[in-house]
GROMACS .gro file of C-alpha atoms in nm:
model
  476
    1MET     CA    1  -0.532   1.602  -6.589
    2SER     CA    2  -0.636   1.254  -6.478
    3PHE     CA    3  -0.996   1.157  -6.410
    4SER     CA    4  -0.937   1.166  -6.035
    5ASP     CA    5  -0.866   1.539  -6.071
    6SER     CA    6  -1.181   1.611  -6.274
    7PHE     CA    7  -1.472   1.809  -6.130
    8PHE     CA    8  -1.715   1.517  -6.091
    9ALA     CA    9  -1.456   1.288  -5.938
   10ARG     CA   10  -1.366   1.552  -5.679
   11ARG     CA   11  -1.717   1.683  -5.612
   12PHE     CA   12  -1.919   1.359  -5.621
   13ASN     CA   13  -1.651   1.093  -5.568
   14LEU     CA   14  -1.727   0.925  -5.901
   15THR     CA   15  -1.486   0.653  -6.010
   16PRO     CA   16  -1.435   0.477  -6.345
   17ARG     CA   17  -1.564   0.160  -6.181
   18ASP     CA   18  -1.892   0.338  -6.093
   19LEU     CA   19  -1.932   0.456  -6.452
   20GLU     CA   20  -1.866   0.109  -6.592
   21ARG     CA   21  -2.122  -0.042  -6.356
   22TRP     CA   22  -2.393   0.204  -6.460
   23LEU     CA   23  -2.312   0.157  -6.828
   24GLY     CA   24  -2.335  -0.218  -6.779
   25GLU     CA   25  -2.677  -0.178  -6.620
   26ALA     CA   26  -2.789   0.044  -6.907
   27LEU     CA   27  -2.706  -0.236  -7.153
   28SER     CA   28  -2.832  -0.514  -6.930
   29ARG     CA   29  -3.137  -0.568  -7.154
   30GLY     CA   30  -2.940  -0.528  -7.477
   31GLY     CA   31  -2.868  -0.240  -7.709
   32ASP     CA   32  -2.597  -0.115  -7.941
   33PHE     CA   33  -2.458   0.167  -7.731
   34ALA     CA   34  -2.504   0.349  -7.401
   35ASP     CA   35  -2.373   0.670  -7.251
   36LEU     CA   36  -2.394   0.872  -6.931
   37TYR     CA   37  -2.411   1.251  -6.945
   38PHE     CA   38  -2.339   1.432  -6.617
   39GLU     CA   39  -2.399   1.806  -6.586
   40TYR     CA   40  -2.341   2.066  -6.314
   41ILE     CA   41  -2.417   2.436  -6.380
   42GLU     CA   42  -2.365   2.741  -6.160
   43SER     CA   43  -2.549   3.043  -6.305
   44THR     CA   44  -2.611   3.409  -6.225
   45SER     CA   45  -2.852   3.655  -6.384
   46LEU     CA   46  -2.873   4.031  -6.318
   47SER     CA   47  -3.123   4.275  -6.468
   48LEU     CA   48  -3.156   4.652  -6.450
   49ASP     CA   49  -3.456   4.876  -6.521
   50GLU     CA   50  -3.511   5.244  -6.436
   51SER     CA   51  -3.142   5.259  -6.335
   52ILE     CA   52  -3.211   5.012  -6.054
   53ILE     CA   53  -3.108   4.650  -6.019
   54LYS     CA   54  -3.453   4.494  -6.030
   55SER     CA   55  -3.357   4.128  -6.004
   56ALA     CA   56  -3.059   3.912  -5.920
   57THR     CA   57  -3.067   3.535  -5.919
   58GLN     CA   58  -2.809   3.267  -5.858
   59GLY     CA   59  -2.858   2.896  -5.876
   60VAL     CA   60  -2.718   2.550  -5.932
   61THR     CA   61  -2.863   2.273  -6.150
   62LEU     CA   62  -2.723   1.925  -6.174
   63GLY     CA   63  -2.818   1.583  -6.297
   64VAL     CA   64  -2.739   1.287  -6.517
   65GLY     CA   65  -2.898   1.151  -6.832
   66VAL     CA   66  -2.865   0.785  -6.934
   67ARG     CA   67  -2.915   0.690  -7.298
   68VAL     CA   68  -2.935   0.351  -7.466
   69LEU     CA   69  -2.941   0.311  -7.846
   70SER     CA   70  -3.084  -0.002  -8.005
   71GLY     CA   71  -3.115   0.033  -8.381
   72GLU     CA   72  -3.329   0.340  -8.438
   73ARG     CA   73  -3.482   0.316  -8.089
   74THR     CA   74  -3.360   0.535  -7.805
   75GLY     CA   75  -3.416   0.474  -7.436
   76TYR     CA   76  -3.358   0.775  -7.216
   77ALA     CA   77  -3.396   0.846  -6.847
   78TYR     CA   78  -3.252   1.111  -6.619
   79SER     CA   79  -3.216   1.206  -6.256
   80GLY     CA   80  -3.156   1.534  -6.077
   81ASP     CA   81  -3.010   1.335  -5.789
   82LEU     CA   82  -2.654   1.207  -5.830
   83THR     CA   83  -2.669   0.942  -5.561
   84PRO     CA   84  -2.561   0.596  -5.688
   85GLU     CA   85  -2.909   0.453  -5.628
   86ARG     CA   86  -3.079   0.716  -5.845
   87ILE     CA   87  -2.826   0.683  -6.125
   88LEU     CA   88  -2.869   0.305  -6.120
   89LYS     CA   89  -3.248   0.347  -6.142
   90ALA     CA   90  -3.214   0.580  -6.441
   91ALA     CA   91  -2.986   0.328  -6.613
   92ARG     CA   92  -3.235   0.046  -6.557
   93THR     CA   93  -3.522   0.262  -6.688
   94ALA     CA   94  -3.335   0.352  -7.006
   95ALA     CA   95  -3.245  -0.017  -7.049
   96CYS     CA   96  -3.609  -0.121  -7.032
   97ILE     CA   97  -3.715   0.137  -7.292
   98ALA     CA   98  -3.453   0.043  -7.551
   99ALA     CA   99  -3.422  -0.332  -7.493
  100GLY     CA  100  -3.266  -0.502  -7.795
  101PRO     CA  101  -2.991  -0.743  -7.900
  102ALA     CA  102  -2.724  -0.769  -7.636
  103SER     CA  103  -2.410  -0.558  -7.645
  104ILE     CA  104  -2.100  -0.561  -7.430
  105VAL     CA  105  -1.953  -0.268  -7.240
  106ARG     CA  106  -1.589  -0.231  -7.324
  107SER     CA  107  -1.373  -0.294  -7.020
  108GLY     CA  108  -1.187   0.018  -6.913
  109LEU     CA  109  -1.255   0.382  -6.991
  110ASP     CA  110  -1.003   0.600  -7.173
  111GLU     CA  111  -0.999   0.977  -7.173
  112GLY     CA  112  -1.110   1.093  -7.517
  113GLU     CA  113  -0.958   1.374  -7.718
  114LYS     CA  114  -1.091   1.727  -7.683
  115LEU     CA  115  -0.993   2.074  -7.794
  116ASP     CA  116  -0.899   2.378  -7.584
  117LEU     CA  117  -1.117   2.655  -7.727
  118TYR     CA  118  -1.197   2.862  -7.420
  119SER     CA  119  -0.908   2.896  -7.182
  120VAL     CA  120  -1.071   3.140  -6.941
  121PRO     CA  121  -0.861   3.148  -6.621
  122VAL     CA  122  -1.133   3.330  -6.428
  123PRO     CA  123  -1.486   3.283  -6.568
  124ALA     CA  124  -1.736   3.563  -6.509
  125ALA     CA  125  -1.920   3.326  -6.275
  126GLU     CA  126  -1.621   3.333  -6.040
  127THR     CA  127  -1.583   3.713  -6.023
  128SER     CA  128  -1.744   3.940  -5.765
  129LEU     CA  129  -2.111   4.024  -5.803
  130ALA     CA  130  -2.021   4.393  -5.770
  131ASP     CA  131  -1.801   4.376  -6.081
  132ARG     CA  132  -2.086   4.227  -6.282
  133VAL     CA  133  -2.336   4.481  -6.153
  134ALA     CA  134  -2.094   4.758  -6.257
  135LEU     CA  135  -2.118   4.642  -6.620
  136ILE     CA  136  -2.492   4.696  -6.651
  137LEU     CA  137  -2.477   5.025  -6.459
  138ARG     CA  138  -2.222   5.146  -6.713
  139ALA     CA  139  -2.449   5.040  -6.998
  140ASP     CA  140  -2.744   5.222  -6.843
  141GLU     CA  141  -2.549   5.546  -6.798
  142ALA     CA  142  -2.408   5.533  -7.151
  143ALA     CA  143  -2.749   5.478  -7.309
  144ARG     CA  144  -2.920   5.756  -7.113
  145SER     CA  145  -2.646   6.006  -7.190
  146ALA     CA  146  -2.635   5.920  -7.562
  147ASP     CA  147  -2.953   6.105  -7.661
  148ALA     CA  148  -3.234   6.296  -7.490
  149LYS     CA  149  -3.495   6.093  -7.682
  150VAL     CA  150  -3.407   5.782  -7.479
  151PHE     CA  151  -3.653   5.744  -7.195
  152GLN     CA  152  -3.618   5.380  -7.094
  153VAL     CA  153  -3.316   5.152  -7.062
  154GLN     CA  154  -3.302   4.788  -6.968
  155ALA     CA  155  -2.977   4.598  -6.927
  156SER     CA  156  -2.891   4.249  -6.815
  157PHE     CA  157  -2.589   4.030  -6.757
  158ALA     CA  158  -2.603   3.653  -6.739
  159ASP     CA  159  -2.323   3.404  -6.688
  160ASN     CA  160  -2.272   3.041  -6.603
  161ILE     CA  161  -2.004   2.782  -6.568
  162LYS     CA  162  -2.101   2.434  -6.683
  163HIS     CA  163  -1.916   2.113  -6.600
  164ILE     CA  164  -1.995   1.803  -6.805
  165LEU     CA  165  -1.879   1.442  -6.797
  166ILE     CA  166  -1.962   1.188  -7.067
  167ALA     CA  167  -1.886   0.817  -7.033
  168SER     CA  168  -1.974   0.580  -7.317
  169SER     CA  169  -1.996   0.205  -7.361
  170ASP     CA  170  -1.734   0.224  -7.638
  171GLY     CA  171  -1.479   0.310  -7.370
  172SER     CA  172  -1.456   0.687  -7.415
  173LEU     CA  173  -1.450   0.919  -7.117
  174VAL     CA  174  -1.457   1.297  -7.165
  175TRP     CA  175  -1.510   1.593  -6.934
  176ASP     CA  176  -1.517   1.966  -6.997
  177ARG     CA  177  -1.555   2.302  -6.822
  178GLN     CA  178  -1.763   2.544  -7.029
  179PRO     CA  179  -1.786   2.914  -6.934
  180MET     CA  180  -2.047   3.148  -7.083
  181ALA     CA  181  -2.130   3.516  -7.037
  182ARG     CA  182  -2.360   3.764  -7.212
  183LEU     CA  183  -2.445   4.134  -7.177
  184ASN     CA  184  -2.768   4.278  -7.325
  185VAL     CA  185  -2.889   4.638  -7.361
  186SER     CA  186  -3.228   4.753  -7.491
  187VAL     CA  187  -3.368   5.106  -7.509
  188LEU     CA  188  -3.687   5.291  -7.594
  189ALA     CA  189  -3.673   5.632  -7.761
  190LYS     CA  190  -3.958   5.877  -7.830
  191GLY     CA  191  -3.969   6.109  -8.129
  192GLU     CA  192  -4.114   6.458  -8.148
  193ASP     CA  193  -4.435   6.314  -8.294
  194GLY     CA  194  -4.475   6.086  -7.991
  195ARG     CA  195  -4.379   5.770  -8.177
  196VAL     CA  196  -4.180   5.518  -7.972
  197GLU     CA  197  -3.919   5.283  -8.116
  198ASN     CA  198  -3.679   5.037  -7.960
  199GLY     CA  199  -3.317   4.939  -8.013
  200TYR     CA  200  -3.120   4.639  -7.892
  201GLN     CA  201  -2.761   4.521  -7.881
  202GLY     CA  202  -2.584   4.249  -7.689
  203GLY     CA  203  -2.306   3.999  -7.705
  204GLY     CA  204  -2.071   3.763  -7.529
  205GLY     CA  205  -1.942   3.410  -7.564
  206ARG     CA  206  -1.723   3.162  -7.381
  207VAL     CA  207  -1.529   3.448  -7.227
  208GLY     CA  208  -1.442   3.610  -6.897
  209LEU     CA  209  -1.536   3.950  -6.757
  210ASP     CA  210  -1.229   4.107  -6.916
  211HIS     CA  211  -1.388   4.052  -7.258
  212PHE     CA  212  -1.647   4.317  -7.170
  213THR     CA  213  -1.426   4.558  -6.975
  214SER     CA  214  -1.121   4.565  -7.203
  215GLN     CA  215  -1.330   4.658  -7.508
  216ASN     CA  216  -1.570   4.895  -7.328
  217LEU     CA  217  -1.859   4.680  -7.446
  218PRO     CA  218  -2.118   4.823  -7.205
  219GLU     CA  219  -2.077   5.163  -7.370
  220LYS     CA  220  -2.050   5.022  -7.723
  221PHE     CA  221  -2.359   4.807  -7.688
  222ALA     CA  222  -2.556   5.093  -7.530
  223LYS     CA  223  -2.467   5.340  -7.806
  224GLU     CA  224  -2.552   5.088  -8.077
  225ALA     CA  225  -2.892   5.019  -7.918
  226VAL     CA  226  -2.961   5.393  -7.908
  227ARG     CA  227  -2.852   5.434  -8.270
  228GLN     CA  228  -3.093   5.163  -8.384
  229ALA     CA  229  -3.382   5.323  -8.196
  230LEU     CA  230  -3.309   5.668  -8.344
  231VAL     CA  231  -3.290   5.524  -8.697
  232SER     CA  232  -3.629   5.358  -8.644
  233LEU     CA  233  -3.779   5.692  -8.540
  234GLU     CA  234  -3.689   5.829  -8.884
  235ALA     CA  235  -3.804   5.522  -9.079
  236ALA     CA  236  -4.095   5.519  -9.323
  237GLU     CA  237  -4.311   5.217  -9.402
  238ALA     CA  238  -4.133   4.955  -9.612
  239PRO     CA  239  -4.260   4.898  -9.965
  240ALA     CA  240  -4.395   4.555 -10.059
  241GLY     CA  241  -4.318   4.347 -10.366
  242GLU     CA  242  -4.045   4.150 -10.537
  243THR     CA  243  -3.710   4.327 -10.535
  244THR     CA  244  -3.334   4.293 -10.495
  245VAL     CA  245  -3.229   4.238 -10.135
  246VAL     CA  246  -2.884   4.303  -9.990
  247LEU     CA  247  -2.804   4.144  -9.655
  248GLY     CA  248  -2.557   4.329  -9.433
  249PRO     CA  249  -2.268   4.142  -9.266
  250GLY     CA  250  -2.292   3.970  -8.927
  251TRP     CA  251  -2.624   3.905  -8.754
  252PRO     CA  252  -2.824   3.878  -9.084
  253GLY     CA  253  -2.657   3.536  -9.098
  254ILE     CA  254  -2.952   3.430  -8.881
  255LEU     CA  255  -3.145   3.402  -9.209
  256LEU     CA  256  -2.885   3.152  -9.334
  257HIS     CA  257  -2.907   2.963  -9.004
  258GLU     CA  258  -3.284   2.927  -9.014
  259ALA     CA  259  -3.358   2.902  -9.386
  260VAL     CA  260  -3.068   2.671  -9.477
  261GLY     CA  261  -2.888   2.541  -9.166
  262HIS     CA  262  -3.179   2.354  -9.008
  263GLY     CA  263  -3.250   2.180  -9.336
  264LEU     CA  264  -2.893   2.042  -9.328
  265GLU     CA  265  -2.930   1.871  -8.989
  266ALA     CA  266  -2.907   1.498  -9.049
  267ASP     CA  267  -3.214   1.384  -8.854
  268PHE     CA  268  -3.443   1.574  -9.094
  269ASN     CA  269  -3.257   1.425  -9.391
  270ARG     CA  270  -3.257   1.073  -9.246
  271LYS     CA  271  -3.636   1.101  -9.228
  272LYS     CA  272  -3.638   1.265  -9.574
  273VAL     CA  273  -3.843   1.562  -9.458
  274SER     CA  274  -3.589   1.832  -9.552
  275ALA     CA  275  -3.579   2.035  -9.872
  276PHE     CA  276  -3.215   1.913  -9.895
  277SER     CA  277  -3.286   1.538  -9.858
  278ASP     CA  278  -3.101   1.311 -10.105
  279ARG     CA  279  -2.929   1.609 -10.268
  280ILE     CA  280  -2.565   1.560 -10.167
  281GLY     CA  281  -2.346   1.635 -10.467
  282GLN     CA  282  -2.613   1.851 -10.629
  283GLN     CA  283  -2.603   2.225 -10.698
  284VAL     CA  284  -2.831   2.377 -10.434
  285ALA     CA  285  -2.706   2.736 -10.433
  286SER     CA  286  -2.518   2.993 -10.637
  287PRO     CA  287  -2.153   2.895 -10.707
  288LEU     CA  288  -2.062   3.200 -10.497
  289CYS     CA  289  -2.199   3.036 -10.179
  290THR     CA  290  -1.989   2.827  -9.942
  291VAL     CA  291  -2.158   2.754  -9.609
  292VAL     CA  292  -1.968   2.622  -9.306
  293ASP     CA  293  -2.063   2.505  -8.958
  294ASP     CA  294  -1.766   2.527  -8.722
  295GLY     CA  295  -1.789   2.435  -8.355
  296ALA     CA  296  -1.412   2.461  -8.310
  297MET     CA  297  -1.376   2.841  -8.314
  298ALA     CA  298  -1.204   2.989  -8.010
  299SER     CA  299  -1.429   3.157  -7.750
  300ARG     CA  300  -1.738   3.171  -7.973
  301ARG     CA  301  -2.084   3.133  -7.822
  302GLY     CA  302  -2.163   2.826  -8.032
  303SER     CA  303  -1.825   2.657  -7.978
  304LEU     CA  304  -1.757   2.342  -7.776
  305ASN     CA  305  -1.443   2.143  -7.707
  306VAL     CA  306  -1.661   1.834  -7.741
  307ASP     CA  307  -2.027   1.807  -7.831
  308ASP     CA  308  -2.279   1.666  -7.584
  309GLU     CA  309  -2.195   1.311  -7.689
  310GLY     CA  310  -1.821   1.354  -7.631
  311THR     CA  311  -1.722   1.395  -7.997
  312PRO     CA  312  -1.464   1.671  -8.064
  313THR     CA  313  -1.613   1.954  -8.265
  314ARG     CA  314  -1.473   2.050  -8.605
  315ARG     CA  315  -1.516   2.265  -8.915
  316ASN     CA  316  -1.775   2.112  -9.148
  317VAL     CA  317  -1.821   2.241  -9.503
  318LEU     CA  318  -2.190   2.194  -9.581
  319ILE     CA  319  -2.223   2.374  -9.914
  320GLU     CA  320  -1.913   2.431 -10.127
  321ASN     CA  321  -1.935   2.666 -10.425
  322GLY     CA  322  -2.307   2.599 -10.430
  323VAL     CA  323  -2.277   2.218 -10.415
  324LEU     CA  324  -2.422   2.031 -10.116
  325ARG     CA  325  -2.138   1.838  -9.951
  326GLY     CA  326  -2.288   1.694  -9.633
  327TYR     CA  327  -2.512   1.714  -9.329
  328LEU     CA  328  -2.464   1.779  -8.958
  329HIS     CA  329  -2.459   1.454  -8.762
  330ASP     CA  330  -2.495   1.324  -8.412
  331ARG     CA  331  -2.393   0.970  -8.318
  332LEU     CA  332  -2.727   0.811  -8.414
  333SER     CA  333  -2.760   0.972  -8.757
  334SER     CA  334  -2.394   0.908  -8.845
  335LYS     CA  335  -2.442   0.540  -8.769
  336LEU     CA  336  -2.772   0.502  -8.954
  337LEU     CA  337  -2.655   0.702  -9.256
  338GLY     CA  338  -2.303   0.555  -9.262
  339SER     CA  339  -2.135   0.894  -9.222
  340ALA     CA  340  -1.869   1.025  -8.987
  341ALA     CA  341  -1.983   1.204  -8.672
  342THR     CA  342  -1.936   1.579  -8.718
  343GLY     CA  343  -1.941   1.694  -8.354
  344ASN     CA  344  -2.297   1.828  -8.374
  345GLY     CA  345  -2.475   1.609  -8.118
  346ARG     CA  346  -2.620   1.869  -7.879
  347ARG     CA  347  -2.876   1.886  -7.599
  348GLU     CA  348  -3.021   2.161  -7.384
  349SER     CA  349  -2.951   1.980  -7.058
  350TYR     CA  350  -2.920   1.642  -6.891
  351GLN     CA  351  -3.300   1.615  -6.919
  352HIS     CA  352  -3.285   1.605  -7.299
  353ILE     CA  353  -3.184   1.360  -7.570
  354PRO     CA  354  -2.903   1.486  -7.799
  355MET     CA  355  -2.982   1.554  -8.164
  356PRO     CA  356  -2.804   1.709  -8.463
  357ARG     CA  357  -2.771   2.084  -8.405
  358MET     CA  358  -2.573   2.373  -8.550
  359THR     CA  359  -2.283   2.541  -8.367
  360ASN     CA  360  -2.140   2.848  -8.548
  361THR     CA  361  -2.289   2.861  -8.898
  362TYR     CA  362  -2.174   3.113  -9.156
  363MET     CA  363  -2.109   3.184  -9.524
  364LEU     CA  364  -1.750   3.237  -9.634
  365ALA     CA  365  -1.642   3.575  -9.769
  366GLY     CA  366  -1.642   3.639 -10.142
  367GLU     CA  367  -1.444   3.881 -10.355
  368SER     CA  368  -1.682   4.177 -10.399
  369ASP     CA  369  -1.637   4.513 -10.229
  370PRO     CA  370  -1.945   4.586 -10.014
  371ASP     CA  371  -1.975   4.939 -10.156
  372GLU     CA  372  -1.970   4.800 -10.509
  373ILE     CA  373  -2.253   4.562 -10.416
  374ILE     CA  374  -2.470   4.856 -10.309
  375LYS     CA  375  -2.374   5.055 -10.621
  376SER     CA  376  -2.484   4.764 -10.842
  377VAL     CA  377  -2.845   4.787 -10.721
  378PRO     CA  378  -3.068   5.044 -10.896
  379LYS     CA  379  -3.362   4.967 -10.668
  380GLY     CA  380  -3.387   4.738 -10.369
  381ILE     CA  381  -3.368   4.705  -9.993
  382TYR     CA  382  -3.070   4.669  -9.759
  383CYS     CA  383  -3.128   4.468  -9.439
  384ALA     CA  384  -2.881   4.552  -9.163
  385THR     CA  385  -3.025   4.339  -8.885
  386PHE     CA  386  -3.312   4.100  -8.816
  387GLY     CA  387  -3.554   4.014  -8.541
  388GLY     CA  388  -3.763   3.698  -8.539
  389GLY     CA  389  -3.829   3.451  -8.817
  390GLN     CA  390  -3.956   3.104  -8.892
  391VAL     CA  391  -3.895   2.833  -9.149
  392ASP     CA  392  -4.072   2.521  -9.269
  393ILE     CA  393  -3.804   2.251  -9.289
  394THR     CA  394  -3.989   2.037  -9.541
  395SER     CA  395  -4.048   2.307  -9.799
  396GLY     CA  396  -3.767   2.545  -9.703
  397ASN     CA  397  -4.010   2.839  -9.699
  398PHE     CA  398  -3.921   3.117  -9.454
  399VAL     CA  399  -4.046   3.449  -9.320
  400PHE     CA  400  -3.810   3.698  -9.148
  401SER     CA  401  -3.864   4.043  -8.999
  402ALA     CA  402  -3.593   4.304  -9.058
  403THR     CA  403  -3.551   4.538  -8.760
  404GLU     CA  404  -3.321   4.780  -8.943
  405SER     CA  405  -3.337   4.827  -9.318
  406TYR     CA  406  -3.293   5.094  -9.585
  407LEU     CA  407  -3.407   5.162  -9.938
  408ILE     CA  408  -3.144   5.130 -10.210
  409GLU     CA  409  -3.205   5.385 -10.483
  410ASN     CA  410  -2.972   5.433 -10.779
  411GLY     CA  411  -2.690   5.251 -10.606
  412ARG     CA  412  -2.711   5.441 -10.275
  413LEU     CA  413  -2.861   5.376  -9.933
  414THR     CA  414  -3.130   5.637  -9.881
  415ARG     CA  415  -3.427   5.630  -9.642
  416PRO     CA  416  -3.456   5.390  -9.349
  417VAL     CA  417  -3.773   5.180  -9.359
  418ARG     CA  418  -3.955   4.975  -9.098
  419GLY     CA  419  -4.182   4.674  -9.114
  420ALA     CA  420  -3.988   4.494  -9.390
  421THR     CA  421  -4.049   4.118  -9.398
  422LEU     CA  422  -3.847   3.885  -9.617
  423ILE     CA  423  -4.048   3.598  -9.764
  424GLY     CA  424  -3.885   3.321  -9.961
  425ASN     CA  425  -3.747   2.971  -9.990
  426GLY     CA  426  -3.404   2.883  -9.850
  427PRO     CA  427  -3.257   2.679 -10.138
  428GLU     CA  428  -3.424   2.903 -10.395
  429ALA     CA  429  -3.296   3.224 -10.234
  430LEU     CA  430  -2.936   3.099 -10.242
  431LYS     CA  431  -2.964   3.037 -10.616
  432TRP     CA  432  -3.030   3.409 -10.667
  433VAL     CA  433  -2.711   3.518 -10.489
  434SER     CA  434  -2.515   3.721 -10.746
  435MET     CA  435  -2.251   3.898 -10.533
  436VAL     CA  436  -2.079   3.804 -10.206
  437GLY     CA  437  -1.877   4.062 -10.013
  438ASN     CA  438  -1.523   4.030  -9.880
  439ASP     CA  439  -1.640   4.146  -9.535
  440LEU     CA  440  -1.741   3.830  -9.348
  441LYS     CA  441  -1.853   3.920  -8.996
  442LEU     CA  442  -1.971   3.699  -8.713
  443ASP     CA  443  -2.244   3.805  -8.474
  444GLU     CA  444  -2.160   3.956  -8.134
  445GLY     CA  445  -2.262   3.640  -7.950
  446VAL     CA  446  -2.635   3.643  -7.876
  447GLY     CA  447  -2.774   3.350  -8.075
  448ILE     CA  448  -3.015   3.100  -7.922
  449CYS     CA  449  -3.150   2.821  -8.141
  450GLY     CA  450  -3.470   2.631  -8.070
  451LYS     CA  451  -3.556   2.286  -8.201
  452GLU     CA  452  -3.812   2.037  -8.075
  453GLY     CA  453  -3.843   2.223  -7.746
  454GLN     CA  454  -3.468   2.243  -7.682
  455SER     CA  455  -3.264   2.566  -7.685
  456VAL     CA  456  -2.886   2.583  -7.729
  457PRO     CA  457  -2.640   2.872  -7.781
  458VAL     CA  458  -2.523   2.922  -8.140
  459GLY     CA  459  -2.329   3.166  -8.356
  460VAL     CA  460  -2.406   3.300  -8.704
  461GLY     CA  461  -2.225   3.506  -8.963
  462ILE     CA  462  -2.239   3.630  -9.320
  463PRO     CA  463  -2.063   3.881  -9.546
  464THR     CA  464  -2.260   4.139  -9.743
  465VAL     CA  465  -2.471   3.935  -9.988
  466LYS     CA  466  -2.676   4.044 -10.288
  467ILE     CA  467  -2.987   3.837 -10.366
  468ASP     CA  468  -3.127   3.941 -10.702
  469LYS     CA  469  -3.487   3.841 -10.636
  470MET     CA  470  -3.686   3.808 -10.315
  471THR     CA  471  -4.034   3.898 -10.197
  472VAL     CA  472  -4.051   4.176  -9.939
  473GLY     CA  473  -4.364   4.222  -9.735
  474GLY     CA  474  -4.431   4.576  -9.611
  475ASN     CA  475  -4.704   4.831  -9.543
  476ALA     CA  476  -4.644   5.079  -9.824
   0.00000   0.00000   0.00000
């Protein structure tokens, strides 16, 4: 498809000559590099409570961000108005902020390479509203009929279709159409003693409506949310102290994302504020651990054909057999650190500057049978899923709350426990990994990552992992 057939050319009559003129203005006061990031998003959000559709919103956001790089200095300006005058003003503003040695805009723009990771003929955003409403009504009915203890159900469905266009002073020109959809179900259940517990399940990705209907996901998500709530009703208080911890496959990979992944983003390492700074080539984890960030996985929530700087995404091995191999880069960090761009320059919207961010981050499968991992633990705790957590990038220290966990006694899962909090240090915890399962699982597609006020969709994953020593905070 030629540029004249692209969304922004058709919708806003943009031409390559316009883009070159604005890039030239952005570098009119000097600088090493400039780019234009155009964005247009159509979004819908539906929510259900008490078996009634309580809210439904639809909207459009659009705008352009203009960036100029001059050494380590960044000039950035944006406009929510795509008239030529406003774009020109944004370019001049960014130029003034980042004024530096003069650079020249390459004459002519060439379409850059990009992948084809989400071929969705009909995105959810282009289906009927009634079909989307039907999904959350199905989830509500399935949850309420699953168990009499369920007394409240909330369900929501959100989708959007995002169009982006990135033009750079190095001559690259890239555009992309990015669908996204997500279904969420949460329930409250009350036990015979009056105690109330909640359960949650959701998922999605860069998929169409058929992803949810063909797999009966409304019913599956609803039943899983109910199961979690019922398990919590039976749970006792978690014991506190140092013990062996086994992480279940899938969503527990959020611990890897937070405790390790953020510390491998290149901006933190360029500033030498990460626990992993200046450690490339060193052993930072057990030899059983290989950690990958891969933005080029088909249909995944964290995947992109190109990142938000126009660089094609790819599979990046960060830790290989316990040895640190590299960091996640955007254009600025790759230039300043003399490394190749990894396709990890991401931003929340046209109003934000791109920075190094994760996409889909996971640990590769090992060779151990998950059942054998459990059998190897005389006493410990098994964490099936997590809620919130936080990490200090500089030290690597983290705190995570497990929302579903069980005691391991004499090599068997026994009683469910609640209130378990994992406390540790990211690099240190990985050194205590003694078994890695052969059951790698990726999350269902619910991840949202925050950094410096920006949120972006991500994916996580992990196989069953045994950590010989970790501190567990609890109430017992």
